[in-house]
PDB file of N, CA and C in Angstrom:
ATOM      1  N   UNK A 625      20.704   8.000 -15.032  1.00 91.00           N
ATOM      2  CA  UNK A 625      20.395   6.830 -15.811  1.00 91.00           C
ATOM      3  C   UNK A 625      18.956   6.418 -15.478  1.00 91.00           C
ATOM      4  N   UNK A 626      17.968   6.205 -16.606  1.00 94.00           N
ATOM      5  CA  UNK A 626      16.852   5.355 -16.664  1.00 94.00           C
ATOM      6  C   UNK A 626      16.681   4.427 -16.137  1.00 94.00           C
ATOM      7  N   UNK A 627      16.096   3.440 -14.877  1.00 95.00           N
ATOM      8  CA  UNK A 627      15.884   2.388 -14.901  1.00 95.00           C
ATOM      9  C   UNK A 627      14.531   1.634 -15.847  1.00 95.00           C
ATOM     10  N   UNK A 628      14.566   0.782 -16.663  1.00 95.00           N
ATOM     11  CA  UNK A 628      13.964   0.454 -17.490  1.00 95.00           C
ATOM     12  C   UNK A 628      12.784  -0.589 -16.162  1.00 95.00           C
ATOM     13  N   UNK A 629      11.293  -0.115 -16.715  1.00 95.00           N
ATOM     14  CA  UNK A 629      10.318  -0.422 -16.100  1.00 95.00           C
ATOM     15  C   UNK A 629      10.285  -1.874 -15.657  1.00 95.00           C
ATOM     16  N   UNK A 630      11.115  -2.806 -16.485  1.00 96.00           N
ATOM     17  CA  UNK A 630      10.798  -3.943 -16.577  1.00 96.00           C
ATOM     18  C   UNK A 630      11.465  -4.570 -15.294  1.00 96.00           C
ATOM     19  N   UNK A 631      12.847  -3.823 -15.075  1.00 96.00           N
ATOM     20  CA  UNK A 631      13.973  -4.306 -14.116  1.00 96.00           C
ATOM     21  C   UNK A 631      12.959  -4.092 -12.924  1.00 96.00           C
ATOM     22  N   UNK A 632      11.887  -3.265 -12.433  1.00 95.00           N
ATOM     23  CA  UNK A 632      11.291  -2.754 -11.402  1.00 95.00           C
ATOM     24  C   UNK A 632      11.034  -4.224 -10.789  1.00 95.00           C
ATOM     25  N   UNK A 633      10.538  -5.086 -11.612  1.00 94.00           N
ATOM     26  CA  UNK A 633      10.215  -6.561 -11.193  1.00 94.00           C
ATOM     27  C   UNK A 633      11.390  -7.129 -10.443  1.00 94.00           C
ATOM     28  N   UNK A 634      12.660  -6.368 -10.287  1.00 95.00           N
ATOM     29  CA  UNK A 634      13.492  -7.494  -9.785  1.00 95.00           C
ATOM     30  C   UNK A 634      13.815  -7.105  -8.200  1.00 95.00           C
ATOM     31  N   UNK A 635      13.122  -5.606  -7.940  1.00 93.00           N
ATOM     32  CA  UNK A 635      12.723  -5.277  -6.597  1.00 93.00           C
ATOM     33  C   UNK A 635      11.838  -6.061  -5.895  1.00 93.00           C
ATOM     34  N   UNK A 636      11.879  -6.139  -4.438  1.00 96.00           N
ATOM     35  CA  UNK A 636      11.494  -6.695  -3.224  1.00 96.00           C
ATOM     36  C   UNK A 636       9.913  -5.249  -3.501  1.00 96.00           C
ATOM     37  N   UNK A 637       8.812  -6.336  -3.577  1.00 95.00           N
ATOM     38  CA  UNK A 637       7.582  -5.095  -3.414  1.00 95.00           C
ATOM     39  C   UNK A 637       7.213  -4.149  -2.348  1.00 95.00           C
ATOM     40  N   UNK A 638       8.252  -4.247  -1.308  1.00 96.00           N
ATOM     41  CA  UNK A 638       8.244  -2.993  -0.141  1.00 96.00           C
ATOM     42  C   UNK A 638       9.366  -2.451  -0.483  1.00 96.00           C
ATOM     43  N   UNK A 639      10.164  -2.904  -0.667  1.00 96.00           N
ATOM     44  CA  UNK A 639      11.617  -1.939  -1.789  1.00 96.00           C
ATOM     45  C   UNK A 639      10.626  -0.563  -2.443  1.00 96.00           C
ATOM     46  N   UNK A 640       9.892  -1.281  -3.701  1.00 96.00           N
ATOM     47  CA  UNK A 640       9.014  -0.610  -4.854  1.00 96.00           C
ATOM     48  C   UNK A 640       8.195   0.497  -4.010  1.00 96.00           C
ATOM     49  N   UNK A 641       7.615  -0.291  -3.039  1.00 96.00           N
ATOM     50  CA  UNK A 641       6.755   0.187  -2.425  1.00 96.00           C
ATOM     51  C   UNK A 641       7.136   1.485  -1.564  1.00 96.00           C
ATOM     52  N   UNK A 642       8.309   1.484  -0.819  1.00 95.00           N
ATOM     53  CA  UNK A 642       8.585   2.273  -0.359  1.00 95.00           C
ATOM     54  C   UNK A 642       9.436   3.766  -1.047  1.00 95.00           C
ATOM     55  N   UNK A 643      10.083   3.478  -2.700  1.00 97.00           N
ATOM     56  CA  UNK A 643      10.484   4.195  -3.232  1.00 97.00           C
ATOM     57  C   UNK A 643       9.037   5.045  -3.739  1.00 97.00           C
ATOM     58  N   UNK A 644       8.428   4.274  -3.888  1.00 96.00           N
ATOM     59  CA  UNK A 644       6.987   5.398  -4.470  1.00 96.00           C
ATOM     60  C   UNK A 644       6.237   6.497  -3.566  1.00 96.00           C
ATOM     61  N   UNK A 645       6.332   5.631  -2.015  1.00 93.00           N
ATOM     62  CA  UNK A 645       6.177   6.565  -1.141  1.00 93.00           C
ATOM     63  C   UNK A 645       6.622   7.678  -0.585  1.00 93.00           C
ATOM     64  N   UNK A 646       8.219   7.466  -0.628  1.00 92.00           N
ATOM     65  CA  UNK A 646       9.080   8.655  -0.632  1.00 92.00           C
ATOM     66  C   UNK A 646       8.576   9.583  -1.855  1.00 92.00           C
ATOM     67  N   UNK A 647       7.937   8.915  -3.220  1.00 93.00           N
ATOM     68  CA  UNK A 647       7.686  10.070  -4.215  1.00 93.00           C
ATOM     69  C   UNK A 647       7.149  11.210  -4.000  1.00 93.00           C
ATOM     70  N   UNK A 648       5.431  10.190  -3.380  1.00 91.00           N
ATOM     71  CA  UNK A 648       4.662  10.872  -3.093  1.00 91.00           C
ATOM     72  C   UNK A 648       4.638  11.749  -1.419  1.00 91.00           C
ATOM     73  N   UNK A 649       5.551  11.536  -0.782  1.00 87.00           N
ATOM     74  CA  UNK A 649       5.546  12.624  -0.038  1.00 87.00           C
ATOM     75  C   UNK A 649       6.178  14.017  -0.571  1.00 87.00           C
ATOM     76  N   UNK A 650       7.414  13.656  -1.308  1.00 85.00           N
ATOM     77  CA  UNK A 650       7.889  14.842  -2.391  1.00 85.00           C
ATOM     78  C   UNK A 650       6.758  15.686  -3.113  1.00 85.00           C
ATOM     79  N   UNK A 651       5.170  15.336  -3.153  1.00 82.00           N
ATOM     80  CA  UNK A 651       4.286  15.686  -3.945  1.00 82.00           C
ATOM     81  C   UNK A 651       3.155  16.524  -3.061  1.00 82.00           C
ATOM     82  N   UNK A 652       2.973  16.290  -1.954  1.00 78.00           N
ATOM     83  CA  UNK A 652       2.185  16.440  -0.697  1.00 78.00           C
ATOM     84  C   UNK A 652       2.883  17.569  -0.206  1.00 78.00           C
ATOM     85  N   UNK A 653       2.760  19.192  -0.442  1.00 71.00           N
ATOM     86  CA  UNK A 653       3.182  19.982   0.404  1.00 71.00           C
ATOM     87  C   UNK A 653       2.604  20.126   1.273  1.00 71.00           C
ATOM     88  N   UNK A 654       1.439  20.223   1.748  1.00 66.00           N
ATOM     89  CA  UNK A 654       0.749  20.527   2.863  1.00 66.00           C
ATOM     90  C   UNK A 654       0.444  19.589   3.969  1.00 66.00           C
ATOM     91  N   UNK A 655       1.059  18.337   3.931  1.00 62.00           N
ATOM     92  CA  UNK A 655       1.187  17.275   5.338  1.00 62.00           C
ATOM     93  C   UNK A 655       0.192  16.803   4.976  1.00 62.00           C
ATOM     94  N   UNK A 656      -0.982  16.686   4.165  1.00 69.00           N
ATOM     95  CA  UNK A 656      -1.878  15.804   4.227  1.00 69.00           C
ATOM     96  C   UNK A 656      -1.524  14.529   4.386  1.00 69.00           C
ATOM     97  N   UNK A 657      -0.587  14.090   3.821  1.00 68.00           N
ATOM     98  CA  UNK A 657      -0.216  12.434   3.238  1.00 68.00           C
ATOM     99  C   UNK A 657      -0.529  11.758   4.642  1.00 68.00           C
ATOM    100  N   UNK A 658       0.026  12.399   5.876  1.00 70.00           N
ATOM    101  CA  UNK A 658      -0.259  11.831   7.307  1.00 70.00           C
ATOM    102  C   UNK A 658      -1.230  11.495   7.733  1.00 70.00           C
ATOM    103  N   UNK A 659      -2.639  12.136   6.807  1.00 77.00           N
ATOM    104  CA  UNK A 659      -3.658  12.201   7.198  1.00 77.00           C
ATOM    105  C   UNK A 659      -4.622  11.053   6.612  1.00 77.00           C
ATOM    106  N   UNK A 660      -3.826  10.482   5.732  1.00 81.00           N
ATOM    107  CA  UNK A 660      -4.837   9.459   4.877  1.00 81.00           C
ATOM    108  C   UNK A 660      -4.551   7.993   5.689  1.00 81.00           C
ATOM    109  N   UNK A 661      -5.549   7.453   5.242  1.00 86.00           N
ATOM    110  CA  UNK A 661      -5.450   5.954   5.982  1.00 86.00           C
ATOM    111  C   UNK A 661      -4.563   5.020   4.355  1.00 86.00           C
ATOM    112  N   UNK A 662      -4.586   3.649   5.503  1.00 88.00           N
ATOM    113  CA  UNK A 662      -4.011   2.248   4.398  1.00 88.00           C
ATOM    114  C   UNK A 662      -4.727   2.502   3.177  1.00 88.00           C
ATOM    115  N   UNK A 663      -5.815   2.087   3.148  1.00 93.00           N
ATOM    116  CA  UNK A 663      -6.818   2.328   1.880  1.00 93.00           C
ATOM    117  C   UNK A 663      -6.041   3.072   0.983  1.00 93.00           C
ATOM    118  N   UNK A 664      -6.150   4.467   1.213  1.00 91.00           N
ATOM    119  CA  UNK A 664      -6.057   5.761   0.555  1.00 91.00           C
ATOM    120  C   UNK A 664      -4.692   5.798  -0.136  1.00 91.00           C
ATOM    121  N   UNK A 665      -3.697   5.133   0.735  1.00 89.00           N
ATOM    122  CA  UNK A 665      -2.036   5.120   0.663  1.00 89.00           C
ATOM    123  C   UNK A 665      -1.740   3.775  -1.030  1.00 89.00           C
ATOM    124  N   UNK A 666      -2.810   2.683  -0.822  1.00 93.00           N
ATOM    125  CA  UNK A 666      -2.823   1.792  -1.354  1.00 93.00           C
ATOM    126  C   UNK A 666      -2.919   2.423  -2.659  1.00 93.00           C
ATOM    127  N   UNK A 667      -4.167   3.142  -2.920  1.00 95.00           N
ATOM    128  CA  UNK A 667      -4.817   3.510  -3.951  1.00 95.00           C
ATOM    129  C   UNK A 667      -3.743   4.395  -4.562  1.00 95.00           C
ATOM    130  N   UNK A 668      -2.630   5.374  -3.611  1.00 93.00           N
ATOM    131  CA  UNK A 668      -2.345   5.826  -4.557  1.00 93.00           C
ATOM    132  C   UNK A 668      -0.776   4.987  -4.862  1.00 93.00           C
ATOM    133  N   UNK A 669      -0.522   3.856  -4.435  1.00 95.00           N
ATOM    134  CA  UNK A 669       0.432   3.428  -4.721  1.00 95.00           C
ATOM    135  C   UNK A 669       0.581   2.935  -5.775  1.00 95.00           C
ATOM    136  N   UNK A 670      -1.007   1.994  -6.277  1.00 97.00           N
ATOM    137  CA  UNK A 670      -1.231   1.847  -7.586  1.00 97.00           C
ATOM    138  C   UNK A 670      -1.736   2.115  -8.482  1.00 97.00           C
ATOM    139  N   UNK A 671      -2.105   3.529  -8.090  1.00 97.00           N
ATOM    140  CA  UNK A 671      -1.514   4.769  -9.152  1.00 97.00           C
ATOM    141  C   UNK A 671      -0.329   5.064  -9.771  1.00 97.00           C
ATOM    142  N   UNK A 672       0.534   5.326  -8.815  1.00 97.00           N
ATOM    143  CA  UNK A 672       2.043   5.135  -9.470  1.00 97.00           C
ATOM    144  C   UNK A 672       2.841   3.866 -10.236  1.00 97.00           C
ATOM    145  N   UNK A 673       2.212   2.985  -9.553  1.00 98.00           N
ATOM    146  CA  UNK A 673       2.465   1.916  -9.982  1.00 98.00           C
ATOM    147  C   UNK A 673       2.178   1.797 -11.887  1.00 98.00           C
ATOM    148  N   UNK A 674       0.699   1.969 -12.294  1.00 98.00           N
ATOM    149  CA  UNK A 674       0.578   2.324 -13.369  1.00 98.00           C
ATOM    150  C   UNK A 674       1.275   3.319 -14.214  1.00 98.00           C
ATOM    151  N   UNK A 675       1.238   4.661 -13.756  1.00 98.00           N
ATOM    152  CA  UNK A 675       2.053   5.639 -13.883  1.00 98.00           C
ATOM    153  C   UNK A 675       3.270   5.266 -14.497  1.00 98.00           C
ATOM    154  N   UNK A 676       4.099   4.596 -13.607  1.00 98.00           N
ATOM    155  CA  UNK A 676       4.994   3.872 -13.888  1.00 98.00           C
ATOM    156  C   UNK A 676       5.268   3.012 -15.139  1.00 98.00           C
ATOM    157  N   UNK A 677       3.834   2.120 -15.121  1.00 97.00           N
ATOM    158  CA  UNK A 677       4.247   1.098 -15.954  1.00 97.00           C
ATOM    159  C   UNK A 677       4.130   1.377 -17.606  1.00 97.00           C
ATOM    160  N   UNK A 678       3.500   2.697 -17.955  1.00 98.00           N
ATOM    161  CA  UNK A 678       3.036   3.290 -19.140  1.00 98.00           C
ATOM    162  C   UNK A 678       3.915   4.117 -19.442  1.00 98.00           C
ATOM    163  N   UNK A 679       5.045   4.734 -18.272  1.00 96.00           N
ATOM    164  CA  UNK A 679       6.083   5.697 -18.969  1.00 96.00           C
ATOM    165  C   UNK A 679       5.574   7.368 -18.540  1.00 96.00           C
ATOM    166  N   UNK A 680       4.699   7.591 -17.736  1.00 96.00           N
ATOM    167  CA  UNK A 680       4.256   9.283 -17.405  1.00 96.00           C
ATOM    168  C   UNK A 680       5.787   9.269 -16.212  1.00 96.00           C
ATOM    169  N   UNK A 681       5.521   7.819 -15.207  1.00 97.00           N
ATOM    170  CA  UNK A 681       6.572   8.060 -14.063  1.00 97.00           C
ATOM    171  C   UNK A 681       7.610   7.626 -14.408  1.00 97.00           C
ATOM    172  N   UNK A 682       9.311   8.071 -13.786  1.00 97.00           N
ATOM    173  CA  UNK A 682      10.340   7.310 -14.870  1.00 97.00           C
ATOM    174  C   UNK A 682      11.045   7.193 -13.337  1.00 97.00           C
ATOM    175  N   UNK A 683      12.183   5.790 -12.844  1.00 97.00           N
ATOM    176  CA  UNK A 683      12.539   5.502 -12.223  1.00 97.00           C
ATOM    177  C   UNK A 683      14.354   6.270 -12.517  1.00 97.00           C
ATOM    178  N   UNK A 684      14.908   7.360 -11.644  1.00 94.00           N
ATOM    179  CA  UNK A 684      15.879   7.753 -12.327  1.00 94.00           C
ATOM    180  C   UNK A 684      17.376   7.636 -11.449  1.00 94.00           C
ATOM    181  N   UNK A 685      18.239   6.403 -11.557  1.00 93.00           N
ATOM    182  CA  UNK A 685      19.732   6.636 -10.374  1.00 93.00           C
ATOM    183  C   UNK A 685      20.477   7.381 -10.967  1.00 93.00           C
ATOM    184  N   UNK A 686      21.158   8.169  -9.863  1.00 91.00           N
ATOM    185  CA  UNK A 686      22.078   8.984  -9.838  1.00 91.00           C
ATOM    186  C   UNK A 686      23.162   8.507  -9.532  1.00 91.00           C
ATOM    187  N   UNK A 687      24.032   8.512 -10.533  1.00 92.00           N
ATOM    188  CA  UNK A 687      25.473   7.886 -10.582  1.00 92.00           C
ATOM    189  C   UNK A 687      26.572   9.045  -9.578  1.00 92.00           C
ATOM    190  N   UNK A 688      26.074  10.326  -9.806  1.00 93.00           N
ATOM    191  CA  UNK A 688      26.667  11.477  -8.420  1.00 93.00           C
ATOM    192  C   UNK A 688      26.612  11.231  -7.310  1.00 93.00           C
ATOM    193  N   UNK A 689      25.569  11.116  -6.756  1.00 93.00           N
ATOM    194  CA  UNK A 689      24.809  10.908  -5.625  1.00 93.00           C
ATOM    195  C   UNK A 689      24.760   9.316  -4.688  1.00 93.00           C
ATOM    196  N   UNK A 690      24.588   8.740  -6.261  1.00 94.00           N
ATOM    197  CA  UNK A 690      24.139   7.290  -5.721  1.00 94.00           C
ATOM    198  C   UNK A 690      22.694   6.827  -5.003  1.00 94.00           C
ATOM    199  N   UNK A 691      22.044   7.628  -5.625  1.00 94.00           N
ATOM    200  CA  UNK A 691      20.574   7.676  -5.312  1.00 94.00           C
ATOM    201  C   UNK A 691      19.678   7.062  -6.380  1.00 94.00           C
ATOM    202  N   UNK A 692      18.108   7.210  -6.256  1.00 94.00           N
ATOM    203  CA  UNK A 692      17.462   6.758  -6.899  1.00 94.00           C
ATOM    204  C   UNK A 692      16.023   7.118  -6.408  1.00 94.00           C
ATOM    205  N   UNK A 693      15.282   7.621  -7.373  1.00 94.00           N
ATOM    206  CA  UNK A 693      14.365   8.335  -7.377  1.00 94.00           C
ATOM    207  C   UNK A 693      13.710   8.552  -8.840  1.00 94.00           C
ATOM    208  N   UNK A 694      11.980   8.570  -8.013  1.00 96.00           N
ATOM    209  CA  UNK A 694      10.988   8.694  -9.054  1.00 96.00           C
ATOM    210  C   UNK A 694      10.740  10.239  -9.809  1.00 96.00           C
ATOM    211  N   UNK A 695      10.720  10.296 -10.806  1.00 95.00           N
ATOM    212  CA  UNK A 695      10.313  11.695 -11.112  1.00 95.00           C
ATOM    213  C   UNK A 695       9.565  11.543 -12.502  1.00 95.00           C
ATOM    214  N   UNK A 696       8.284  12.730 -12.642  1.00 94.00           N
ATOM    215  CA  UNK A 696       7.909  12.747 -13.766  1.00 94.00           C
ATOM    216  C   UNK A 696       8.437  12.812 -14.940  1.00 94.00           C
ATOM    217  N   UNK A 697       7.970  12.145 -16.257  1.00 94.00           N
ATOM    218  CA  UNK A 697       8.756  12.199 -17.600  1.00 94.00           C
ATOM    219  C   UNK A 697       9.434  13.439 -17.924  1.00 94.00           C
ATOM    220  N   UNK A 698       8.313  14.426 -17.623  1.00 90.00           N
ATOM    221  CA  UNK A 698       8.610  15.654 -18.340  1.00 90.00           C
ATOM    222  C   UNK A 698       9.423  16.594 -17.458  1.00 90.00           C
ATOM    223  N   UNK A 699       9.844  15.897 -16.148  1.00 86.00           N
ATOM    224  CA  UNK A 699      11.113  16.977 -15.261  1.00 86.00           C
ATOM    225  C   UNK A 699      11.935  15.855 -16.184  1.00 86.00           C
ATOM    226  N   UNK A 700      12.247  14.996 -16.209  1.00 82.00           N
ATOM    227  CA  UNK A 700      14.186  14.564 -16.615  1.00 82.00           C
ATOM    228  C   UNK A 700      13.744  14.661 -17.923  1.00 82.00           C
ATOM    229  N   UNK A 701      12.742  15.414 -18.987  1.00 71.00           N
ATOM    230  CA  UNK A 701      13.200  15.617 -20.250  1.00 71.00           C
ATOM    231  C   UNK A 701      13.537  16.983 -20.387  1.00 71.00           C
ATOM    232  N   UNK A 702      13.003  17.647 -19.676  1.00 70.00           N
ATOM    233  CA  UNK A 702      13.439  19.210 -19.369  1.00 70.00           C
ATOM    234  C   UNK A 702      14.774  19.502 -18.849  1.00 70.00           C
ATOM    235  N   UNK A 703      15.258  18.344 -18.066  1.00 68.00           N
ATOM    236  CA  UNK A 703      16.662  18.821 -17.453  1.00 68.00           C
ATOM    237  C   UNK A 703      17.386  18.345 -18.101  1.00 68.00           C
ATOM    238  N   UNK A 704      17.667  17.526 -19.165  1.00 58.00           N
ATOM    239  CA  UNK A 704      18.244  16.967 -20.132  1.00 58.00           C
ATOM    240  C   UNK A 704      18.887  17.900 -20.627  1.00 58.00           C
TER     241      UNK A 704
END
């Protein structure tokens, strides 16, 4: 199931914050992510953040699992 962008507002912003981070370590094969400072972490948080808010990033729970996780548009239109 989709979470619709708008509901994102009804998260705690280290909630948000921390689901995006788990993204982007999913994205980082090579351990860099360890290597960047606050700054760097910031910048790309609101990256995703945008990402997010335009529809490239899609917020997706798993009713199996009971999870919840970010993934690009075009992986959950492909696995569809």
């Amino acid at each position: 199931m989709i979470i619709p962008y708008d509901a994102l507002g009804n998260l705690q912003v280290e909630t948000l914050n921390n689901l995006i981070k788990e993204y982007l370590f999913t994205q980082v094969e090579d351990g860099s992510f360890s290597e960047m400072n606050d700054q760097q972490i910031a910048a790309m948080i609101a990256q995703c953040k945008h990402a997010l808010k335009v529809g490239e990033l899609l917020v997706e729970y798993s009713e199996e699992d009971e999870s919840i996780s970010i993934r690009h548009k075009h992986n959950i239109i492909n696995s569809q």
